[in-house]
PDB file of C-alpha atoms and ligand atoms in Angstrom:
ATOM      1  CA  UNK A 268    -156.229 108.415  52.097  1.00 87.00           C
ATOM      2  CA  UNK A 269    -154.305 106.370  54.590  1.00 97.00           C
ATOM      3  CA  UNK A 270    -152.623 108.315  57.612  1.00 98.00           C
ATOM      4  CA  UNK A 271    -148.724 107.634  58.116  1.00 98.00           C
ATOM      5  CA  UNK A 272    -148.125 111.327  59.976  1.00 98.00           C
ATOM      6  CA  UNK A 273    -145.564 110.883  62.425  1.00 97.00           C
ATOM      7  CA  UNK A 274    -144.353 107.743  60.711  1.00 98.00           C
ATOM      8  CA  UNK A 275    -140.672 106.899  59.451  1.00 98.00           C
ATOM      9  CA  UNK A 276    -140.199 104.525  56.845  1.00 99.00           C
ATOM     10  CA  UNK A 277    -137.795 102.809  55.235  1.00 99.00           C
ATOM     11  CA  UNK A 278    -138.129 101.230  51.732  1.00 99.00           C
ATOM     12  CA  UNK A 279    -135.557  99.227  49.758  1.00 99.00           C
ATOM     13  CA  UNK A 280    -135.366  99.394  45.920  1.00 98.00           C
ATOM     14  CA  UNK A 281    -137.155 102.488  46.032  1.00 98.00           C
ATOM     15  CA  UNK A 282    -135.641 104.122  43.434  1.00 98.00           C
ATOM     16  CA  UNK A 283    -137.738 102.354  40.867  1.00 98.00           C
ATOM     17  CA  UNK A 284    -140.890 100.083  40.082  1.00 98.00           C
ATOM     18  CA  UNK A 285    -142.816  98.920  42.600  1.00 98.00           C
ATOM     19  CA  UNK A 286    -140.587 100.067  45.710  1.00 98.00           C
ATOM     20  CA  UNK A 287    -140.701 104.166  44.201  1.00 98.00           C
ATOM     21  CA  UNK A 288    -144.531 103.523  44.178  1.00 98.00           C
ATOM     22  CA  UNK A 289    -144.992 102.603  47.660  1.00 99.00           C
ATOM     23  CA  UNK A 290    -142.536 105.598  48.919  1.00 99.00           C
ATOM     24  CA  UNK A 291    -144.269 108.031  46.808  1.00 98.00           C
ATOM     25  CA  UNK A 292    -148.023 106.848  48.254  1.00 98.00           C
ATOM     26  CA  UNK A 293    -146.102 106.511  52.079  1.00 98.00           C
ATOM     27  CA  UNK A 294    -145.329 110.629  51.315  1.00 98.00           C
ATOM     28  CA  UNK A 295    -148.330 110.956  50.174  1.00 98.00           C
ATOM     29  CA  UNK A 296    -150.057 109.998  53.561  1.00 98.00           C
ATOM     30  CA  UNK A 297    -147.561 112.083  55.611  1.00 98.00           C
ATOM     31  CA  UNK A 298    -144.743 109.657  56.362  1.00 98.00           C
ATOM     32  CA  UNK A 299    -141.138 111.023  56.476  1.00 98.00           C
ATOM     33  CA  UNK A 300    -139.516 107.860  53.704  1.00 98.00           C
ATOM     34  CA  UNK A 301    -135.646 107.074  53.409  1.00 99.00           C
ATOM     35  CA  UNK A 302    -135.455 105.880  49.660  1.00 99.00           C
ATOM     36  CA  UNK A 303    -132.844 103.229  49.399  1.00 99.00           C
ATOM     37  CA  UNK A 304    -131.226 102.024  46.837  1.00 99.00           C
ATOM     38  CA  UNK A 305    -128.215 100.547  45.409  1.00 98.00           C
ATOM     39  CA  UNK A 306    -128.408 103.449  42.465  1.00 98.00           C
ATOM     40  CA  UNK A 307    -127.509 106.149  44.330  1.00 98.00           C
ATOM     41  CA  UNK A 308    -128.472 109.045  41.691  1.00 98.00           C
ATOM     42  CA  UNK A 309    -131.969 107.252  41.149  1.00 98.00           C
ATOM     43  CA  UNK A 310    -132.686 107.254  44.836  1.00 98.00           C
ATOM     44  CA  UNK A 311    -131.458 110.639  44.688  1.00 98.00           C
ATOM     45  CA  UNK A 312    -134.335 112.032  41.841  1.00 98.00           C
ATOM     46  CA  UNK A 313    -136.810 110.063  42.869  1.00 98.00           C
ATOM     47  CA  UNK A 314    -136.555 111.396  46.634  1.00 98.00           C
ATOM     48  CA  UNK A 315    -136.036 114.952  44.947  1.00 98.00           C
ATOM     49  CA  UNK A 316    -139.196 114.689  43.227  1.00 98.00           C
ATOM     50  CA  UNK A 317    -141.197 113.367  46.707  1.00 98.00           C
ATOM     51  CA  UNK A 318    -139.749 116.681  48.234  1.00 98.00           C
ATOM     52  CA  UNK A 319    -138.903 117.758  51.747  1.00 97.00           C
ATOM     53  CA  UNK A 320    -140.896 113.806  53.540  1.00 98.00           C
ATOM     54  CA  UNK A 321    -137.677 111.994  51.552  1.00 98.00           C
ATOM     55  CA  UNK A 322    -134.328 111.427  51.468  1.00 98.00           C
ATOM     56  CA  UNK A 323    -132.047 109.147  49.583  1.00 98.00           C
ATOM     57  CA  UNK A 324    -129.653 106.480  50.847  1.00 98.00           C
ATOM     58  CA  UNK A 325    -127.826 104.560  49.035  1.00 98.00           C
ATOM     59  CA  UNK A 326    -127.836 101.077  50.348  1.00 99.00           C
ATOM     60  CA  UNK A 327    -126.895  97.240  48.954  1.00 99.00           C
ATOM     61  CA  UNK A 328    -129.230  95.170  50.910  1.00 99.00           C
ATOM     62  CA  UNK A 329    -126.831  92.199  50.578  1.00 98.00           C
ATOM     63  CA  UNK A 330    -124.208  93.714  52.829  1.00 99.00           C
ATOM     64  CA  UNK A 331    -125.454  93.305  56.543  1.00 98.00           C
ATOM     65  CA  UNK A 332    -123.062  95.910  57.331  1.00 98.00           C
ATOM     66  CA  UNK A 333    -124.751  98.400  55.547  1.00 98.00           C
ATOM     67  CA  UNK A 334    -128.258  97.515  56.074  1.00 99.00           C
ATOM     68  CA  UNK A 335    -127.547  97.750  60.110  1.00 98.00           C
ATOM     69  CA  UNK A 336    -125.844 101.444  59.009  1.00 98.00           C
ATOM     70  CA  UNK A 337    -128.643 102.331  57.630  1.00 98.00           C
ATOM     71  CA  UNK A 338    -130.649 101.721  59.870  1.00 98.00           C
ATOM     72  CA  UNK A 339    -129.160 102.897  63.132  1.00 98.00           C
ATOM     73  CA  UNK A 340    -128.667 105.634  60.832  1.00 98.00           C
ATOM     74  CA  UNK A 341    -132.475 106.324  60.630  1.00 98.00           C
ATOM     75  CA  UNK A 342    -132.859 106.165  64.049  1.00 98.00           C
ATOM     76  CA  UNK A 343    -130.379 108.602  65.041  1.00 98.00           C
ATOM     77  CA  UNK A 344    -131.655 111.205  62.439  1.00 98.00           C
ATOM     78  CA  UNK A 345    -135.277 110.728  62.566  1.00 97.00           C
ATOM     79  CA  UNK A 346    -135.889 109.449  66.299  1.00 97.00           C
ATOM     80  CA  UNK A 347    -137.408 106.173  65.250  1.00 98.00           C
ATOM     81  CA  UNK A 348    -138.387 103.724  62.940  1.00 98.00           C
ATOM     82  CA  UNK A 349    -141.868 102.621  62.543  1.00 98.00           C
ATOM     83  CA  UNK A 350    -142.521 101.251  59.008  1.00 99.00           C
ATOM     84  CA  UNK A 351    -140.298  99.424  56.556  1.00 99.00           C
ATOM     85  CA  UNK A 352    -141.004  97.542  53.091  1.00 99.00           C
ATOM     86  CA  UNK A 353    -138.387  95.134  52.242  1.00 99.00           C
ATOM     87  CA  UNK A 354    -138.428  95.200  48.572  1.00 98.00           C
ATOM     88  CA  UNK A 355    -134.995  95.340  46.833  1.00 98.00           C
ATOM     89  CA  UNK A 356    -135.135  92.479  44.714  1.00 98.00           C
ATOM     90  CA  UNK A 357    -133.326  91.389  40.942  1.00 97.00           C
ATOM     91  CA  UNK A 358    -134.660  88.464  38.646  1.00 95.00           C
ATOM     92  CA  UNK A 359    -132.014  87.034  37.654  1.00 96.00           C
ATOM     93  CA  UNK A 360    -130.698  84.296  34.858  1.00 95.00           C
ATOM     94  CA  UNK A 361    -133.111  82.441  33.190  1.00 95.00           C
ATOM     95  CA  UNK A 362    -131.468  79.154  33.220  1.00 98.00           C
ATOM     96  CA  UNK A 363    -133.346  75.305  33.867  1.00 98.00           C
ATOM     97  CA  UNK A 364    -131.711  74.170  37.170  1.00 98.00           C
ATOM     98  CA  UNK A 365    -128.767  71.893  35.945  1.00 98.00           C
ATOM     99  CA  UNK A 366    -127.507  74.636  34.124  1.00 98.00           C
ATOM    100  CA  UNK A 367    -128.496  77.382  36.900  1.00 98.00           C
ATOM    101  CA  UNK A 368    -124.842  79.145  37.283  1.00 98.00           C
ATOM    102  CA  UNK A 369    -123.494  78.850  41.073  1.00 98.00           C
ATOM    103  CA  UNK A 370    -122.449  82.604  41.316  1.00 98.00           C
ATOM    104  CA  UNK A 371    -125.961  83.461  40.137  1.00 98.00           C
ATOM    105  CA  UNK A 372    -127.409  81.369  42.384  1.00 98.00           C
ATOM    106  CA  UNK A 373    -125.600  83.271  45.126  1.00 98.00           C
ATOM    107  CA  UNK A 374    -126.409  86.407  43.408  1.00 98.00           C
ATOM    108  CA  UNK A 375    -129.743  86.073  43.382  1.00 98.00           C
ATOM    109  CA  UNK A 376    -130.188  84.975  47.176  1.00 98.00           C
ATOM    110  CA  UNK A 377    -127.607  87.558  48.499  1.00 98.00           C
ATOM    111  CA  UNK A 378    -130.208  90.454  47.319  1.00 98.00           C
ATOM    112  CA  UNK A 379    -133.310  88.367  47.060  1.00 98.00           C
ATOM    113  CA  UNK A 380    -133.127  86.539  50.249  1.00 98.00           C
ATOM    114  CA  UNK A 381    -130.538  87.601  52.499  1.00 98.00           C
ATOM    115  CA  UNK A 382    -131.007  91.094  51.825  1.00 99.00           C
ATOM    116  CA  UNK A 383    -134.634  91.009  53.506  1.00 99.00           C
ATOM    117  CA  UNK A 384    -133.220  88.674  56.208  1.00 98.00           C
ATOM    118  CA  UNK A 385    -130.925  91.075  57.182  1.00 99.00           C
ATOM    119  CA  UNK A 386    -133.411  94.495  56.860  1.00 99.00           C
ATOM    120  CA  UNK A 387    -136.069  92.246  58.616  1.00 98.00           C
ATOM    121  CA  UNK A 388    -133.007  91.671  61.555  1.00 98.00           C
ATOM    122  CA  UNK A 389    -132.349  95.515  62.088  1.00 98.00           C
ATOM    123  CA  UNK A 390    -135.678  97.144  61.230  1.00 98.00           C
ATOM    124  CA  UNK A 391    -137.211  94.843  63.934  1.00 98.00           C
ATOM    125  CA  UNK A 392    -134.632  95.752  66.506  1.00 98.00           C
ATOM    126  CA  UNK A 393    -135.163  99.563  65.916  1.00 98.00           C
ATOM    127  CA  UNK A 394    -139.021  98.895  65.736  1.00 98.00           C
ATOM    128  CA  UNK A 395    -139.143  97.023  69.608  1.00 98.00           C
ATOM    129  CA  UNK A 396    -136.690  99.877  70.965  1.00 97.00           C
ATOM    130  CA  UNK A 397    -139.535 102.215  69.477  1.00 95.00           C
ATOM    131  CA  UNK A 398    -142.413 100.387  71.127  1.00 93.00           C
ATOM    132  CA  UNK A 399    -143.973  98.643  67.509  1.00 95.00           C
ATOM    133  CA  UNK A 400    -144.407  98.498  64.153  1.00 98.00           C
ATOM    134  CA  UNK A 401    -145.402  97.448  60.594  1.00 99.00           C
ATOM    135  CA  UNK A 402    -142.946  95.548  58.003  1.00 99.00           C
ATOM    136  CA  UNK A 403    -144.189  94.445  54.324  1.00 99.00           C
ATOM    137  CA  UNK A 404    -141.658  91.992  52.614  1.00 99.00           C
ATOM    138  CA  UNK A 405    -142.020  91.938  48.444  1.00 98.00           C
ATOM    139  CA  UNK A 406    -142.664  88.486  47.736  1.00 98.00           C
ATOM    140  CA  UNK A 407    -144.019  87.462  44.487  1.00 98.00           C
ATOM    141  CA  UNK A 408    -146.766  85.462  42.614  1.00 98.00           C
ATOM    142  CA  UNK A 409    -143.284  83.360  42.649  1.00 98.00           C
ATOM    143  CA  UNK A 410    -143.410  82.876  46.335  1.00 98.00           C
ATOM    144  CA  UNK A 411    -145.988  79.925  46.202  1.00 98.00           C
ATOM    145  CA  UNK A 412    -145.736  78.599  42.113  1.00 97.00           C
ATOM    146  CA  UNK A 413    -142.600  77.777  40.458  1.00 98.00           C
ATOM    147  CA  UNK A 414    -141.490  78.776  37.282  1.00 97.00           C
ATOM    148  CA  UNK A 415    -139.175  76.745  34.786  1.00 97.00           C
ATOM    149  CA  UNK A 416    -135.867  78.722  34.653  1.00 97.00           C
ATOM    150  CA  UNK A 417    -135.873  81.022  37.825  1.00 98.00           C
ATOM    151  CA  UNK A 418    -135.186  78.198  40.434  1.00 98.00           C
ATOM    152  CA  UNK A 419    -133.260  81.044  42.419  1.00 98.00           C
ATOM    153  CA  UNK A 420    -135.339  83.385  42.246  1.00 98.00           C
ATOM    154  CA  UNK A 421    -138.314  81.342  43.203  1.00 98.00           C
ATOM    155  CA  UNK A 422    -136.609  79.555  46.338  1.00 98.00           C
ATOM    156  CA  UNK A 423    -135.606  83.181  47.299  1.00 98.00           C
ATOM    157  CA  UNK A 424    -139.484  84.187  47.080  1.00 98.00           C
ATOM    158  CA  UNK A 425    -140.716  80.378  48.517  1.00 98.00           C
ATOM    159  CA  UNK A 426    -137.727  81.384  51.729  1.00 98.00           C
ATOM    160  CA  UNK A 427    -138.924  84.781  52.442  1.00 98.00           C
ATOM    161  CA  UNK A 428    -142.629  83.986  53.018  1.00 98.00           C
ATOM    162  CA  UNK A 429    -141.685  81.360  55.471  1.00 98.00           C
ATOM    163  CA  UNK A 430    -139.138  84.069  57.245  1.00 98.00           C
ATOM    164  CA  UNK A 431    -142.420  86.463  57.128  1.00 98.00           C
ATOM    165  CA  UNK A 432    -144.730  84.057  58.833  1.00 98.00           C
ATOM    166  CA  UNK A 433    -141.479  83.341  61.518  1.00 98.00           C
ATOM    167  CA  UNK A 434    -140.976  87.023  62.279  1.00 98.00           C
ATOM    168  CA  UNK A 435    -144.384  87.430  62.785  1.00 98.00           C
ATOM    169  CA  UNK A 436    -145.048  84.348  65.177  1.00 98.00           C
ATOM    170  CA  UNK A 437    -142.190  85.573  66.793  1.00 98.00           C
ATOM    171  CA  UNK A 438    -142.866  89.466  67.485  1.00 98.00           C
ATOM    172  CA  UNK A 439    -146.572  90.187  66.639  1.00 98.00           C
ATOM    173  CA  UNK A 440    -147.410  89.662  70.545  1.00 98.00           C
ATOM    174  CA  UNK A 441    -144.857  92.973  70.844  1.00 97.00           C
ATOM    175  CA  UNK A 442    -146.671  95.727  68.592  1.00 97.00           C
ATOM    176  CA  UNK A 443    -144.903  94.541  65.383  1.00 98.00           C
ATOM    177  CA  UNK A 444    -147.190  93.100  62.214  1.00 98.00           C
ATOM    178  CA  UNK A 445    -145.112  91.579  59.438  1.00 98.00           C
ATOM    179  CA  UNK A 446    -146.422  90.385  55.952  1.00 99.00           C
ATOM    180  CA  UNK A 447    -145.297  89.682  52.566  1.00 99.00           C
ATOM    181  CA  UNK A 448    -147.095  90.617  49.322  1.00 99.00           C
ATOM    182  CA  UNK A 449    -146.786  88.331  46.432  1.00 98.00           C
ATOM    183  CA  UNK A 450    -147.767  90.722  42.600  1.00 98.00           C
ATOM    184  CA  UNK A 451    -148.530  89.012  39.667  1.00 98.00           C
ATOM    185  CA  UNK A 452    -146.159  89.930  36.864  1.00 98.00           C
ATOM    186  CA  UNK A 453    -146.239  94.095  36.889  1.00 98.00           C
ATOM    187  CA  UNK A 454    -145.109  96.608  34.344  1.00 95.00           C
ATOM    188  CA  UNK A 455    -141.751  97.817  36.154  1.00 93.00           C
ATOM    189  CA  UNK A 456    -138.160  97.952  34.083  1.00 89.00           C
ATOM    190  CA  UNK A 457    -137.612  94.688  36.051  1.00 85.00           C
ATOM    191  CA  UNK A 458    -139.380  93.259  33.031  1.00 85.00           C
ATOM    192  CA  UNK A 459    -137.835  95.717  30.602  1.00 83.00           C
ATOM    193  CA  UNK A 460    -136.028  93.644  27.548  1.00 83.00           C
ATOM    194  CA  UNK A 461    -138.681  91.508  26.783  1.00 87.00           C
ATOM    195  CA  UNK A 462    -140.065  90.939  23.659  1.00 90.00           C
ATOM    196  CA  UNK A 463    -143.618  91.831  22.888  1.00 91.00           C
ATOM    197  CA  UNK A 464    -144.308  87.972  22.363  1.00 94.00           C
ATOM    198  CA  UNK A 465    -143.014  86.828  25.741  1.00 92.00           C
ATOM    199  CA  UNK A 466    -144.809  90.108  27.228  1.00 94.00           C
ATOM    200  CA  UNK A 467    -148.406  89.179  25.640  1.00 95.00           C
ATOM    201  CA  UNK A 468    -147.648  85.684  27.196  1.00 96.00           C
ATOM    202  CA  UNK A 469    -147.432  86.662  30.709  1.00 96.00           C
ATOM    203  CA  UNK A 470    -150.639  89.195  30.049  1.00 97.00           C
ATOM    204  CA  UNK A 471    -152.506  85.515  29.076  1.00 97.00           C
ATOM    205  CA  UNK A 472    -151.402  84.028  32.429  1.00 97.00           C
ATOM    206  CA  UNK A 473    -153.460  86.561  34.222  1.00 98.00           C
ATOM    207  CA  UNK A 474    -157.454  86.762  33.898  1.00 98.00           C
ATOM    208  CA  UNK A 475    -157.420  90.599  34.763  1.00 98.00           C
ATOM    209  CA  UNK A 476    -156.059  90.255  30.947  1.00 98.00           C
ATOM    210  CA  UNK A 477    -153.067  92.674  31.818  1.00 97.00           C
ATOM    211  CA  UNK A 478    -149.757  93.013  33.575  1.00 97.00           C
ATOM    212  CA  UNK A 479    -150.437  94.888  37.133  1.00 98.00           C
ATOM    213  CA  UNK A 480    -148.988  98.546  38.074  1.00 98.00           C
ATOM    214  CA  UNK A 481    -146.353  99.783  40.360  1.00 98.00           C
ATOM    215  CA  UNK A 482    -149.397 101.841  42.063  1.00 98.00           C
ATOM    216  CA  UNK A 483    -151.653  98.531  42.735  1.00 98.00           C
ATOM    217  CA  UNK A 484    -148.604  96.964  45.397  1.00 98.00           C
ATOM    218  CA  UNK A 485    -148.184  99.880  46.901  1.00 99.00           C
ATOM    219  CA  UNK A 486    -151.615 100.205  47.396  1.00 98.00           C
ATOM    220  CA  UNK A 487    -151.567  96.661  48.790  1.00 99.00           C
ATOM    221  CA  UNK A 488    -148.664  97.304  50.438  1.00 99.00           C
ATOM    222  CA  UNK A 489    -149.546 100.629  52.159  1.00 99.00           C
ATOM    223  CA  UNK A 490    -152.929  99.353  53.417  1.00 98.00           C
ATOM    224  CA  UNK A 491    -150.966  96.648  55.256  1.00 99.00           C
ATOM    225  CA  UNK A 492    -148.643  99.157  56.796  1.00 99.00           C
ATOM    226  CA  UNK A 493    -151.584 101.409  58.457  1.00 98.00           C
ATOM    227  CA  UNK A 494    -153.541 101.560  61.193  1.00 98.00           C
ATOM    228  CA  UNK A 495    -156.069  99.688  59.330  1.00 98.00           C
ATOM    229  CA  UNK A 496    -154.847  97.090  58.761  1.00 98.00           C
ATOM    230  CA  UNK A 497    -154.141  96.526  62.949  1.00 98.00           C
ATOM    231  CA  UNK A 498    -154.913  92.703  62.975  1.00 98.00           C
ATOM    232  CA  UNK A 499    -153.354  91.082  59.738  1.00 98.00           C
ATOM    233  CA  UNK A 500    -150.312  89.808  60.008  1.00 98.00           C
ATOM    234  CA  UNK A 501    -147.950  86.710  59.615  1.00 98.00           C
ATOM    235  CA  UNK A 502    -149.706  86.544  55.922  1.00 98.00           C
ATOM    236  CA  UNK A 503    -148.900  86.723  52.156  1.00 98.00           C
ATOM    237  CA  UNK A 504    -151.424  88.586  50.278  1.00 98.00           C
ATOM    238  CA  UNK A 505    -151.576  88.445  46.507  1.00 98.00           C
ATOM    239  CA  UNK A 506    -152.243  91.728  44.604  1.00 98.00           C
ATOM    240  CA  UNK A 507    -152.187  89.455  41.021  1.00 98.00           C
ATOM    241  CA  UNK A 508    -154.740  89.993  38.580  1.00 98.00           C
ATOM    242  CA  UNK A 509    -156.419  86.595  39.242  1.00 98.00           C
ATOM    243  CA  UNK A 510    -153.225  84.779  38.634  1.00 98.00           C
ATOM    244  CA  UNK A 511    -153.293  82.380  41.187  1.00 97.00           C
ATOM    245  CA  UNK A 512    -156.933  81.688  40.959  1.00 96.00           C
ATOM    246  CA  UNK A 513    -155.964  78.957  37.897  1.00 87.00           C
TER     247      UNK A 513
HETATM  248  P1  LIG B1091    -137.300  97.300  39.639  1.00 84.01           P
HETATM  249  O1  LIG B1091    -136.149  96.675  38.947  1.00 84.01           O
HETATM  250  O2  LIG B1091    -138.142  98.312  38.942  1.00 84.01           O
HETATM  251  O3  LIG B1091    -136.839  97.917  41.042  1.00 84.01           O
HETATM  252  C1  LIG B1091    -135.994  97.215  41.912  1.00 84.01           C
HETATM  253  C2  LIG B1091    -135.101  98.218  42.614  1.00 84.01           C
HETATM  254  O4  LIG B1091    -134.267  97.483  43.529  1.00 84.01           O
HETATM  255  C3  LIG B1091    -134.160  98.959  41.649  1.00 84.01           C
HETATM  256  O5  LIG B1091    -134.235 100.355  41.873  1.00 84.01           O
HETATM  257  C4  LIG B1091    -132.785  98.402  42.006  1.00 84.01           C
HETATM  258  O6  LIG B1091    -131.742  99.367  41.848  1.00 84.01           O
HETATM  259  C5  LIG B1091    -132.972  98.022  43.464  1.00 84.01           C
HETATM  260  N1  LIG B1091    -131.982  97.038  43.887  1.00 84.01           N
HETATM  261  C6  LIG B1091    -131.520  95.962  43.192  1.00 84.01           C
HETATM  262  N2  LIG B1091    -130.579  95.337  43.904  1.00 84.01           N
HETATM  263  C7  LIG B1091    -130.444  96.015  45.065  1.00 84.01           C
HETATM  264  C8  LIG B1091    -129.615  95.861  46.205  1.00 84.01           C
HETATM  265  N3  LIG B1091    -128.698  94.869  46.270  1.00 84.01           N
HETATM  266  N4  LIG B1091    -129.742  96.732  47.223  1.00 84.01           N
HETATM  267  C9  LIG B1091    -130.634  97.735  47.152  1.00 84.01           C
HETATM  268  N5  LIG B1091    -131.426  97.960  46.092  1.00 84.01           N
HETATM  269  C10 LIG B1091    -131.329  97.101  45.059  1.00 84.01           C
HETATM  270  O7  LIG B1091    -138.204  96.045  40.102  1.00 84.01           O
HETATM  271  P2  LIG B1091    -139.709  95.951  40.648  1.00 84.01           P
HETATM  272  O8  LIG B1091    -140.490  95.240  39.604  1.00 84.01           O
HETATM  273  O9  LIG B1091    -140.201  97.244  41.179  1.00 84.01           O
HETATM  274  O10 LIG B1091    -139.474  94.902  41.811  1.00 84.01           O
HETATM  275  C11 LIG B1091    -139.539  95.249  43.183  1.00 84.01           C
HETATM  276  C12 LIG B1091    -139.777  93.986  43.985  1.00 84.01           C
HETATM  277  O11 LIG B1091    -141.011  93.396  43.564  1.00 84.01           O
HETATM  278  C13 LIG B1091    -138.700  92.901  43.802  1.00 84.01           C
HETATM  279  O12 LIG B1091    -138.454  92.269  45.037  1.00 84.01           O
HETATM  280  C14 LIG B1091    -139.343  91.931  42.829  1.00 84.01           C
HETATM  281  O13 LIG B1091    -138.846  90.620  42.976  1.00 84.01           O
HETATM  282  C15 LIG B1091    -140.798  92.037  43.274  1.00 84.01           C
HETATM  283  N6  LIG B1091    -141.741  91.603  42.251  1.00 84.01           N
HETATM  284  C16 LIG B1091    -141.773  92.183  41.015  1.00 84.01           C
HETATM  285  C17 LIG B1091    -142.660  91.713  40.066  1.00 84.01           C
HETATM  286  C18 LIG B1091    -142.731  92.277  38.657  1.00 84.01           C
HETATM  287  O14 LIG B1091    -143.354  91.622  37.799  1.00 84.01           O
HETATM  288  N7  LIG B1091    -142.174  93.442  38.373  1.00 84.01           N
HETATM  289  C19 LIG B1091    -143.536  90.661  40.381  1.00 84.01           C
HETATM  290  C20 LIG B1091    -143.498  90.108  41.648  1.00 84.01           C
HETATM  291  C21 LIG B1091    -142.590  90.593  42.585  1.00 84.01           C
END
């Protein structure tokens, strides 16, 4: 069991999937988690079922506004900030490039790719005034392959492992670590819809011959937040089912 006591966090798109895993396990080793999410009443049940080490925000990562809110927010209530996992994030259309819509596009990068910009600009602020800490940004398998018909989605991935190795060149002489996590394809309703055809394709893409769960990121992800993990950082780590070992 890894030791957050005494630790604030702050995770985007925790109201679901992967994000509600990684608050959850945060709770679970004694951090006090702000659940944020752009669906309010989600937030709201899944912080509700953490108990008393959670509380729901609701928050649209694609309005810097809000995110800096939120944040100066946390500080005020809670004294600090110390952890944060940037992982609001939407697939989008499924359309080849030349026919890739131009408000998707912007769509897709406003959540996607500004939205962790803008939560890596303010958490890192509050994390220097507090003397350090740890930030995890969801990439994807997606952040280092391409795949026909998500060209927004994957240059959003591609961007924010670049930003993640930045922040970290930049900052990890000052206390703070900063990494990105890239999952294979994992059973979360951002694949809900699909056919069982299309679903038994992506299981055939990875060797672990199965989609991932929620619960393997976090686990990932929470490592990379503790004390443990004190010298990784500026580094994408997969957590994919042997996916990328093709
Ligand atoms: P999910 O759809 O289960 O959860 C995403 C959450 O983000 C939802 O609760 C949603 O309300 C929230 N959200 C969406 N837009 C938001 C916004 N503008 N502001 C704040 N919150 C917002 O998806 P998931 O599968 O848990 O995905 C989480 C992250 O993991 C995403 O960044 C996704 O790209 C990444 N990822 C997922 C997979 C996968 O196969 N599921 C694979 C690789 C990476």
């Amino acid at each position: 069991q890894l030791d957050f006591s005494g630790k604030v966090a702050l995770v985007t798109g925790a109201a679901s999937g992967i994000g509600e895993a990684v608050a959850r396990q945060l709770a679970a080793g004694g951090a006090q988690v702000v659940v944020a999410d752009l669906h309010r009443d989600a937030a709201e049940q899944v912080a509700s079922s953490i108990g008393a080490q959670a509380r729901a925000r609701q928050l649209d990562v694609s309005d810097a506004d809000a995110v800096r809110q939120l944040v100066d927010a946390t500080v005020a209530e809670y004294g600090g900030l110390h952890l944060a996992v940037n992982n609001a994030g939407i697939g989008g259309a499924s359309q080849d490039t030349a026919d890739y819509p131009l408000e998707e596009w912007h769509r897709v990068l406003g959540v996607n790719l500004h939205g962790v910009f803008y939560s890596m600009k303010y958490e890192i602020a509050a994390m220097l005034a507090g003397g350090g800490g740890a930030i995890v940004n969801m990439a994807s398998i997606l952040g280092s392959n391409g795949w026909a018909g998500s060209t927004a989605y994957v240059a959003a991935k591609h961007a924010l492992v670049g930003m993640t190795k930045t922040a970290a060149l930049e900052y990890s002489a000052r206390g703070l670590r900063i990494n990105a996590v890239g999952p294979g394809f994992i059973d979360t309703p951002l694949l809900a819809g699909m056919d069982r055809a299309a679903y038994d394709g992506l299981v055939a893409l990875h060797p672990a011959g199965r989609l991932g769960k929620a619960a393997e990121v976090a686990a990932l992800t929470c490592f990379l937040l503790s004390a443990q993990a004190s010298f990784i950082t500026g580094s994408y780590h997969l957590v994919d089912g042997g996916f990328s070992a093709r």
